[in-house]
mmCIF file with all atom_site columns, C-alpha atoms in Angstrom:
data_model
loop_
_atom_site.group_PDB
_atom_site.id
_atom_site.type_symbol
_atom_site.label_atom_id
_atom_site.label_alt_id
_atom_site.label_comp_id
_atom_site.label_asym_id
_atom_site.label_entity_id
_atom_site.label_seq_id
_atom_site.pdbx_PDB_ins_code
_atom_site.Cartn_x
_atom_site.Cartn_y
_atom_site.Cartn_z
_atom_site.occupancy
_atom_site.B_iso_or_equiv
_atom_site.pdbx_formal_charge
_atom_site.auth_seq_id
_atom_site.auth_comp_id
_atom_site.auth_asym_id
_atom_site.auth_atom_id
_atom_site.pdbx_PDB_model_num
ATOM 1   C CA . TYR A 1 1   ? 98.002  -3.773  59.504 1.00 0.00 ? 1   TYR A CA 1
ATOM 2   C CA . LEU A 1 2   ? 94.201  -3.678  60.043 1.00 0.00 ? 2   LEU A CA 1
ATOM 3   C CA . SER A 1 3   ? 94.339  -7.459  60.128 1.00 0.00 ? 3   SER A CA 1
ATOM 4   C CA . LYS A 1 4   ? 96.846  -7.876  63.081 1.00 0.00 ? 4   LYS A CA 1
ATOM 5   C CA . LYS A 1 5   ? 94.447  -5.324  65.162 1.00 0.00 ? 5   LYS A CA 1
ATOM 6   C CA . VAL A 1 6   ? 91.383  -7.578  64.222 1.00 0.00 ? 6   VAL A CA 1
ATOM 7   C CA . ASP A 1 7   ? 93.379  -10.866 64.830 1.00 0.00 ? 7   ASP A CA 1
ATOM 8   C CA . LYS A 1 8   ? 96.872  -11.302 65.323 1.00 0.00 ? 8   LYS A CA 1
ATOM 9   C CA . ARG A 1 9   ? 96.905  -14.906 63.670 1.00 0.00 ? 9   ARG A CA 1
ATOM 10  C CA . TYR A 1 10  ? 96.015  -13.404 60.183 1.00 0.00 ? 10  TYR A CA 1
ATOM 11  C CA . LYS A 1 11  ? 98.815  -14.242 57.671 1.00 0.00 ? 11  LYS A CA 1
ATOM 12  C CA . LEU A 1 12  ? 99.163  -12.650 54.243 1.00 0.00 ? 12  LEU A CA 1
ATOM 13  C CA . HIS A 1 13  ? 100.937 -15.634 51.963 1.00 0.00 ? 13  HIS A CA 1
ATOM 14  C CA . ILE A 1 14  ? 102.109 -14.194 48.732 1.00 0.00 ? 14  ILE A CA 1
ATOM 15  C CA . ALA A 1 15  ? 102.742 -16.591 45.874 1.00 0.00 ? 15  ALA A CA 1
ATOM 16  C CA . GLY A 1 16  ? 104.256 -15.826 42.653 1.00 0.00 ? 16  GLY A CA 1
ATOM 17  C CA . ARG A 1 17  ? 107.687 -14.595 40.886 1.00 0.00 ? 17  ARG A CA 1
ATOM 18  C CA . VAL A 1 18  ? 108.557 -11.728 42.666 1.00 0.00 ? 18  VAL A CA 1
ATOM 19  C CA . PHE A 1 19  ? 111.758 -11.410 40.987 1.00 0.00 ? 19  PHE A CA 1
ATOM 20  C CA . GLY A 1 20  ? 110.771 -11.694 37.553 1.00 0.00 ? 20  GLY A CA 1
ATOM 21  C CA . SER A 1 21  ? 110.955 -8.023  36.858 1.00 0.00 ? 21  SER A CA 1
ATOM 22  C CA . PRO A 1 22  ? 112.116 -4.939  38.216 1.00 0.00 ? 22  PRO A CA 1
ATOM 23  C CA . GLU A 1 23  ? 108.487 -3.906  39.163 1.00 0.00 ? 23  GLU A CA 1
ATOM 24  C CA . GLY A 1 24  ? 108.572 -7.139  41.234 1.00 0.00 ? 24  GLY A CA 1
ATOM 25  C CA . VAL A 1 25  ? 111.512 -6.369  43.034 1.00 0.00 ? 25  VAL A CA 1
ATOM 26  C CA . ARG A 1 26  ? 110.238 -2.896  44.026 1.00 0.00 ? 26  ARG A CA 1
ATOM 27  C CA . TYR A 1 27  ? 107.050 -4.443  45.412 1.00 0.00 ? 27  TYR A CA 1
ATOM 28  C CA . PHE A 1 28  ? 108.937 -7.069  47.267 1.00 0.00 ? 28  PHE A CA 1
ATOM 29  C CA . ASN A 1 29  ? 110.931 -4.212  48.639 1.00 0.00 ? 29  ASN A CA 1
ATOM 30  C CA . TYR A 1 30  ? 108.044 -2.078  49.338 1.00 0.00 ? 30  TYR A CA 1
ATOM 31  C CA . ILE A 1 31  ? 106.081 -4.660  51.118 1.00 0.00 ? 31  ILE A CA 1
ATOM 32  C CA . ASN A 1 32  ? 109.006 -5.758  53.197 1.00 0.00 ? 32  ASN A CA 1
ATOM 33  C CA . TYR A 1 33  ? 109.838 -2.279  54.415 1.00 0.00 ? 33  TYR A CA 1
ATOM 34  C CA . PHE A 1 34  ? 105.928 -1.440  55.046 1.00 0.00 ? 34  PHE A CA 1
ATOM 35  C CA . ALA A 1 35  ? 105.950 -4.743  57.235 1.00 0.00 ? 35  ALA A CA 1
ATOM 36  C CA . TYR A 1 36  ? 109.098 -3.828  58.856 1.00 0.00 ? 36  TYR A CA 1
ATOM 37  C CA . GLN A 1 37  ? 107.743 -0.429  59.840 1.00 0.00 ? 37  GLN A CA 1
ATOM 38  C CA . ASN A 1 38  ? 104.445 -1.546  60.914 1.00 0.00 ? 38  ASN A CA 1
ATOM 39  C CA . GLN A 1 39  ? 105.707 -4.506  63.072 1.00 0.00 ? 39  GLN A CA 1
ATOM 40  C CA . ILE A 1 40  ? 103.869 -7.225  60.925 1.00 0.00 ? 40  ILE A CA 1
ATOM 41  C CA . LEU A 1 41  ? 106.974 -9.022  59.213 1.00 0.00 ? 41  LEU A CA 1
ATOM 42  C CA . GLU A 1 42  ? 105.932 -12.169 60.766 1.00 0.00 ? 42  GLU A CA 1
ATOM 43  C CA . ASN A 1 43  ? 102.415 -11.952 59.536 1.00 0.00 ? 43  ASN A CA 1
ATOM 44  C CA . ILE A 1 44  ? 103.703 -11.919 55.828 1.00 0.00 ? 44  ILE A CA 1
ATOM 45  C CA . MET A 1 45  ? 105.039 -15.000 53.910 1.00 0.00 ? 45  MET A CA 1
ATOM 46  C CA . PHE A 1 46  ? 106.743 -15.147 50.186 1.00 0.00 ? 46  PHE A CA 1
ATOM 47  C CA . TYR A 1 47  ? 106.650 -18.213 48.565 1.00 0.00 ? 47  TYR A CA 1
ATOM 48  C CA . GLY A 1 48  ? 107.949 -17.599 45.018 1.00 0.00 ? 48  GLY A CA 1
ATOM 49  C CA . PHE A 1 49  ? 106.591 -19.551 42.125 1.00 0.00 ? 49  PHE A CA 1
ATOM 50  C CA . VAL A 1 50  ? 104.218 -22.395 43.304 1.00 0.00 ? 50  VAL A CA 1
ATOM 51  C CA . ASP A 1 51  ? 104.197 -25.658 41.156 1.00 0.00 ? 51  ASP A CA 1
ATOM 52  C CA . ASP A 1 52  ? 101.004 -26.975 43.002 1.00 0.00 ? 52  ASP A CA 1
ATOM 53  C CA . ILE A 1 53  ? 98.802  -24.259 43.547 1.00 0.00 ? 53  ILE A CA 1
ATOM 54  C CA . ASN A 1 54  ? 96.195  -26.875 44.794 1.00 0.00 ? 54  ASN A CA 1
ATOM 55  C CA . SER A 1 55  ? 98.237  -27.835 47.695 1.00 0.00 ? 55  SER A CA 1
ATOM 56  C CA . PHE A 1 56  ? 99.217  -24.130 48.212 1.00 0.00 ? 56  PHE A CA 1
ATOM 57  C CA . LEU A 1 57  ? 95.324  -23.181 48.600 1.00 0.00 ? 57  LEU A CA 1
ATOM 58  C CA . GLU A 1 58  ? 95.059  -26.079 51.009 1.00 0.00 ? 58  GLU A CA 1
ATOM 59  C CA . ASP A 1 59  ? 94.753  -24.271 54.368 1.00 0.00 ? 59  ASP A CA 1
ATOM 60  C CA . LYS A 1 60  ? 93.714  -20.522 52.917 1.00 0.00 ? 60  LYS A CA 1
ATOM 61  C CA . ASN A 1 61  ? 90.502  -19.146 53.645 1.00 0.00 ? 61  ASN A CA 1
ATOM 62  C CA . TYR A 1 62  ? 90.503  -16.089 51.676 1.00 0.00 ? 62  TYR A CA 1
ATOM 63  C CA . ILE A 1 63  ? 92.065  -14.651 48.469 1.00 0.00 ? 63  ILE A CA 1
ATOM 64  C CA . LEU A 1 64  ? 92.916  -11.289 48.364 1.00 0.00 ? 64  LEU A CA 1
ATOM 65  C CA . SER A 1 65  ? 93.172  -9.859  44.631 1.00 0.00 ? 65  SER A CA 1
ATOM 66  C CA . THR A 1 66  ? 94.554  -6.194  44.689 1.00 0.00 ? 66  THR A CA 1
ATOM 67  C CA . SER A 1 67  ? 95.017  -6.073  40.854 1.00 0.00 ? 67  SER A CA 1
ATOM 68  C CA . MET A 1 68  ? 94.183  -2.886  38.918 1.00 0.00 ? 68  MET A CA 1
ATOM 69  C CA . HIS A 1 69  ? 94.013  -4.650  35.843 1.00 0.00 ? 69  HIS A CA 1
ATOM 70  C CA . GLU A 1 70  ? 92.843  -8.169  34.877 1.00 0.00 ? 70  GLU A CA 1
ATOM 71  C CA . GLY A 1 71  ? 91.872  -10.160 31.827 1.00 0.00 ? 71  GLY A CA 1
ATOM 72  C CA . HIS A 1 72  ? 90.601  -13.470 33.423 1.00 0.00 ? 72  HIS A CA 1
ATOM 73  C CA . PRO A 1 73  ? 92.548  -14.095 36.880 1.00 0.00 ? 73  PRO A CA 1
ATOM 74  C CA . TYR A 1 74  ? 93.045  -17.848 37.215 1.00 0.00 ? 74  TYR A CA 1
ATOM 75  C CA . ASN A 1 75  ? 93.887  -16.967 40.934 1.00 0.00 ? 75  ASN A CA 1
ATOM 76  C CA . ILE A 1 76  ? 90.380  -16.139 41.573 1.00 0.00 ? 76  ILE A CA 1
ATOM 77  C CA . MET A 1 77  ? 88.985  -18.990 39.905 1.00 0.00 ? 77  MET A CA 1
ATOM 78  C CA . GLU A 1 78  ? 91.203  -21.762 41.274 1.00 0.00 ? 78  GLU A CA 1
ATOM 79  C CA . ALA A 1 79  ? 90.661  -20.383 44.795 1.00 0.00 ? 79  ALA A CA 1
ATOM 80  C CA . MET A 1 80  ? 86.888  -20.088 44.514 1.00 0.00 ? 80  MET A CA 1
ATOM 81  C CA . ALA A 1 81  ? 86.739  -23.734 42.972 1.00 0.00 ? 81  ALA A CA 1
ATOM 82  C CA . ARG A 1 82  ? 88.442  -24.722 46.255 1.00 0.00 ? 82  ARG A CA 1
ATOM 83  C CA . GLY A 1 83  ? 85.221  -22.953 47.914 1.00 0.00 ? 83  GLY A CA 1
ATOM 84  C CA . ILE A 1 84  ? 87.607  -20.060 49.141 1.00 0.00 ? 84  ILE A CA 1
ATOM 85  C CA . LYS A 1 85  ? 86.165  -16.744 49.395 1.00 0.00 ? 85  LYS A CA 1
ATOM 86  C CA . PRO A 1 86  ? 87.677  -14.043 47.415 1.00 0.00 ? 86  PRO A CA 1
ATOM 87  C CA . ILE A 1 87  ? 88.031  -10.614 47.982 1.00 0.00 ? 87  ILE A CA 1
ATOM 88  C CA . ILE A 1 88  ? 88.228  -8.988  44.863 1.00 0.00 ? 88  ILE A CA 1
ATOM 89  C CA . HIS A 1 89  ? 89.358  -5.047  44.025 1.00 0.00 ? 89  HIS A CA 1
ATOM 90  C CA . ASN A 1 90  ? 87.292  -3.361  41.590 1.00 0.00 ? 90  ASN A CA 1
ATOM 91  C CA . TYR A 1 91  ? 89.080  -3.549  38.603 1.00 0.00 ? 91  TYR A CA 1
ATOM 92  C CA . HIS A 1 92  ? 87.401  -2.617  35.091 1.00 0.00 ? 92  HIS A CA 1
ATOM 93  C CA . GLY A 1 93  ? 85.257  -5.535  34.156 1.00 0.00 ? 93  GLY A CA 1
ATOM 94  C CA . SER A 1 94  ? 85.389  -7.455  37.466 1.00 0.00 ? 94  SER A CA 1
ATOM 95  C CA . LYS A 1 95  ? 81.707  -6.709  37.993 1.00 0.00 ? 95  LYS A CA 1
ATOM 96  C CA . GLU A 1 96  ? 80.948  -8.642  34.834 1.00 0.00 ? 96  GLU A CA 1
ATOM 97  C CA . GLN A 1 97  ? 82.914  -11.450 36.078 1.00 0.00 ? 97  GLN A CA 1
ATOM 98  C CA . TRP A 1 98  ? 82.075  -11.896 39.521 1.00 0.00 ? 98  TRP A CA 1
ATOM 99  C CA . PRO A 1 99  ? 79.542  -11.768 42.147 1.00 0.00 ? 99  PRO A CA 1
ATOM 100 C CA . ASN A 1 100 ? 79.079  -7.938  43.281 1.00 0.00 ? 100 ASN A CA 1
ATOM 101 C CA . GLU A 1 101 ? 79.376  -8.964  47.208 1.00 0.00 ? 101 GLU A CA 1
ATOM 102 C CA . LEU A 1 102 ? 82.832  -10.122 46.339 1.00 0.00 ? 102 LEU A CA 1
ATOM 103 C CA . ILE A 1 103 ? 84.098  -6.670  45.214 1.00 0.00 ? 103 ILE A CA 1
ATOM 104 C CA . TYR A 1 104 ? 85.565  -3.966  46.977 1.00 0.00 ? 104 TYR A CA 1
ATOM 105 C CA . ASN A 1 105 ? 86.678  -0.249  46.371 1.00 0.00 ? 105 ASN A CA 1
ATOM 106 C CA . PHE A 1 106 ? 88.359  0.558   49.264 1.00 0.00 ? 106 PHE A CA 1
ATOM 107 C CA . VAL A 1 107 ? 90.520  -1.057  51.634 1.00 0.00 ? 107 VAL A CA 1
ATOM 108 C CA . TRP A 1 108 ? 88.524  -0.621  54.674 1.00 0.00 ? 108 TRP A CA 1
ATOM 109 C CA . GLU A 1 109 ? 85.779  -2.511  53.202 1.00 0.00 ? 109 GLU A CA 1
ATOM 110 C CA . ILE A 1 110 ? 87.750  -5.509  53.377 1.00 0.00 ? 110 ILE A CA 1
ATOM 111 C CA . GLU A 1 111 ? 87.197  -6.168  57.192 1.00 0.00 ? 111 GLU A CA 1
ATOM 112 C CA . ASP A 1 112 ? 83.413  -6.212  56.743 1.00 0.00 ? 112 ASP A CA 1
ATOM 113 C CA . MET A 1 113 ? 83.787  -8.708  53.989 1.00 0.00 ? 113 MET A CA 1
ATOM 114 C CA . ILE A 1 114 ? 85.842  -10.944 56.095 1.00 0.00 ? 114 ILE A CA 1
ATOM 115 C CA . LYS A 1 115 ? 83.290  -10.921 58.922 1.00 0.00 ? 115 LYS A CA 1
ATOM 116 C CA . GLY A 1 116 ? 80.271  -11.257 56.479 1.00 0.00 ? 116 GLY A CA 1
ATOM 117 C CA . ASP A 1 117 ? 78.851  -14.409 55.127 1.00 0.00 ? 117 ASP A CA 1
ATOM 118 C CA . TYR A 1 118 ? 81.188  -17.280 53.870 1.00 0.00 ? 118 TYR A CA 1
ATOM 119 C CA . ASP A 1 119 ? 79.539  -20.079 51.686 1.00 0.00 ? 119 ASP A CA 1
ATOM 120 C CA . SER A 1 120 ? 82.184  -22.391 50.229 1.00 0.00 ? 120 SER A CA 1
ATOM 121 C CA . ASN A 1 121 ? 79.557  -24.330 48.227 1.00 0.00 ? 121 ASN A CA 1
ATOM 122 C CA . LYS A 1 122 ? 78.404  -20.929 46.557 1.00 0.00 ? 122 LYS A CA 1
ATOM 123 C CA . TYR A 1 123 ? 81.946  -20.081 45.430 1.00 0.00 ? 123 TYR A CA 1
ATOM 124 C CA . ARG A 1 124 ? 82.626  -23.468 43.981 1.00 0.00 ? 124 ARG A CA 1
ATOM 125 C CA . SER A 1 125 ? 79.178  -23.541 42.222 1.00 0.00 ? 125 SER A CA 1
ATOM 126 C CA . PHE A 1 126 ? 80.028  -20.069 40.672 1.00 0.00 ? 126 PHE A CA 1
ATOM 127 C CA . VAL A 1 127 ? 82.920  -21.320 38.996 1.00 0.00 ? 127 VAL A CA 1
ATOM 128 C CA . GLU A 1 128 ? 81.585  -24.560 37.816 1.00 0.00 ? 128 GLU A CA 1
ATOM 129 C CA . GLU A 1 129 ? 78.612  -22.834 36.517 1.00 0.00 ? 129 GLU A CA 1
ATOM 130 C CA . ASN A 1 130 ? 80.176  -19.737 34.858 1.00 0.00 ? 130 ASN A CA 1
ATOM 131 C CA . TYR A 1 131 ? 83.870  -21.076 34.027 1.00 0.00 ? 131 TYR A CA 1
ATOM 132 C CA . SER A 1 132 ? 83.566  -24.739 33.346 1.00 0.00 ? 132 SER A CA 1
ATOM 133 C CA . LEU A 1 133 ? 85.558  -26.544 30.539 1.00 0.00 ? 133 LEU A CA 1
ATOM 134 C CA . GLU A 1 134 ? 82.131  -27.372 29.052 1.00 0.00 ? 134 GLU A CA 1
ATOM 135 C CA . ALA A 1 135 ? 80.906  -23.550 29.573 1.00 0.00 ? 135 ALA A CA 1
ATOM 136 C CA . GLN A 1 136 ? 83.880  -22.433 27.665 1.00 0.00 ? 136 GLN A CA 1
ATOM 137 C CA . ILE A 1 137 ? 83.581  -24.844 24.873 1.00 0.00 ? 137 ILE A CA 1
ATOM 138 C CA . ARG A 1 138 ? 80.124  -23.823 24.649 1.00 0.00 ? 138 ARG A CA 1
ATOM 139 C CA . ASN A 1 139 ? 81.053  -19.966 24.408 1.00 0.00 ? 139 ASN A CA 1
ATOM 140 C CA . ILE A 1 140 ? 83.542  -20.823 21.823 1.00 0.00 ? 140 ILE A CA 1
ATOM 141 C CA . CYS A 1 141 ? 81.239  -22.858 19.855 1.00 0.00 ? 141 CYS A CA 1
ATOM 142 C CA . GLN A 1 142 ? 78.745  -19.875 20.071 1.00 0.00 ? 142 GLN A CA 1
ATOM 143 C CA . ILE A 1 143 ? 81.263  -17.455 18.702 1.00 0.00 ? 143 ILE A CA 1
ATOM 144 C CA . LEU A 1 144 ? 82.324  -19.725 15.907 1.00 0.00 ? 144 LEU A CA 1
ATOM 145 C CA . TRP A 1 145 ? 78.670  -20.580 14.792 1.00 0.00 ? 145 TRP A CA 1
ATOM 146 C CA . GLN A 1 146 ? 78.228  -16.684 14.728 1.00 0.00 ? 146 GLN A CA 1
ATOM 147 C CA . VAL A 1 147 ? 80.932  -15.742 12.094 1.00 0.00 ? 147 VAL A CA 1
#
């Protein structure tokens, strides 16, 4: 709703298995109801499961992560690897995984984050430096050598 007030061109693209569980169906129904009530149906698109996430992200500028609980979210890493700015809800552990300036607590903070700095090279570099295959192999070896 806020995004439409800021710029009517904003769109929310939702990828993933919505109908894979009763919870998914509830979220889908809620989002459609909310969108209809707030006259933003044309601003929300559901895609279902996406085989080629790289192509899906091609024309996206932000990824909004609203999860309350995560282990290690690939959606954020995949977007950052393409230079897309993530806007990440402050779930437990998020501040140990991601730069603090990309984390929000309250929905009204998101507008300022969108208006703030945007540095594609910084997002990509963060993933390369912290979550590359080489870095993961190094971490696994360190764990194994400690045993």
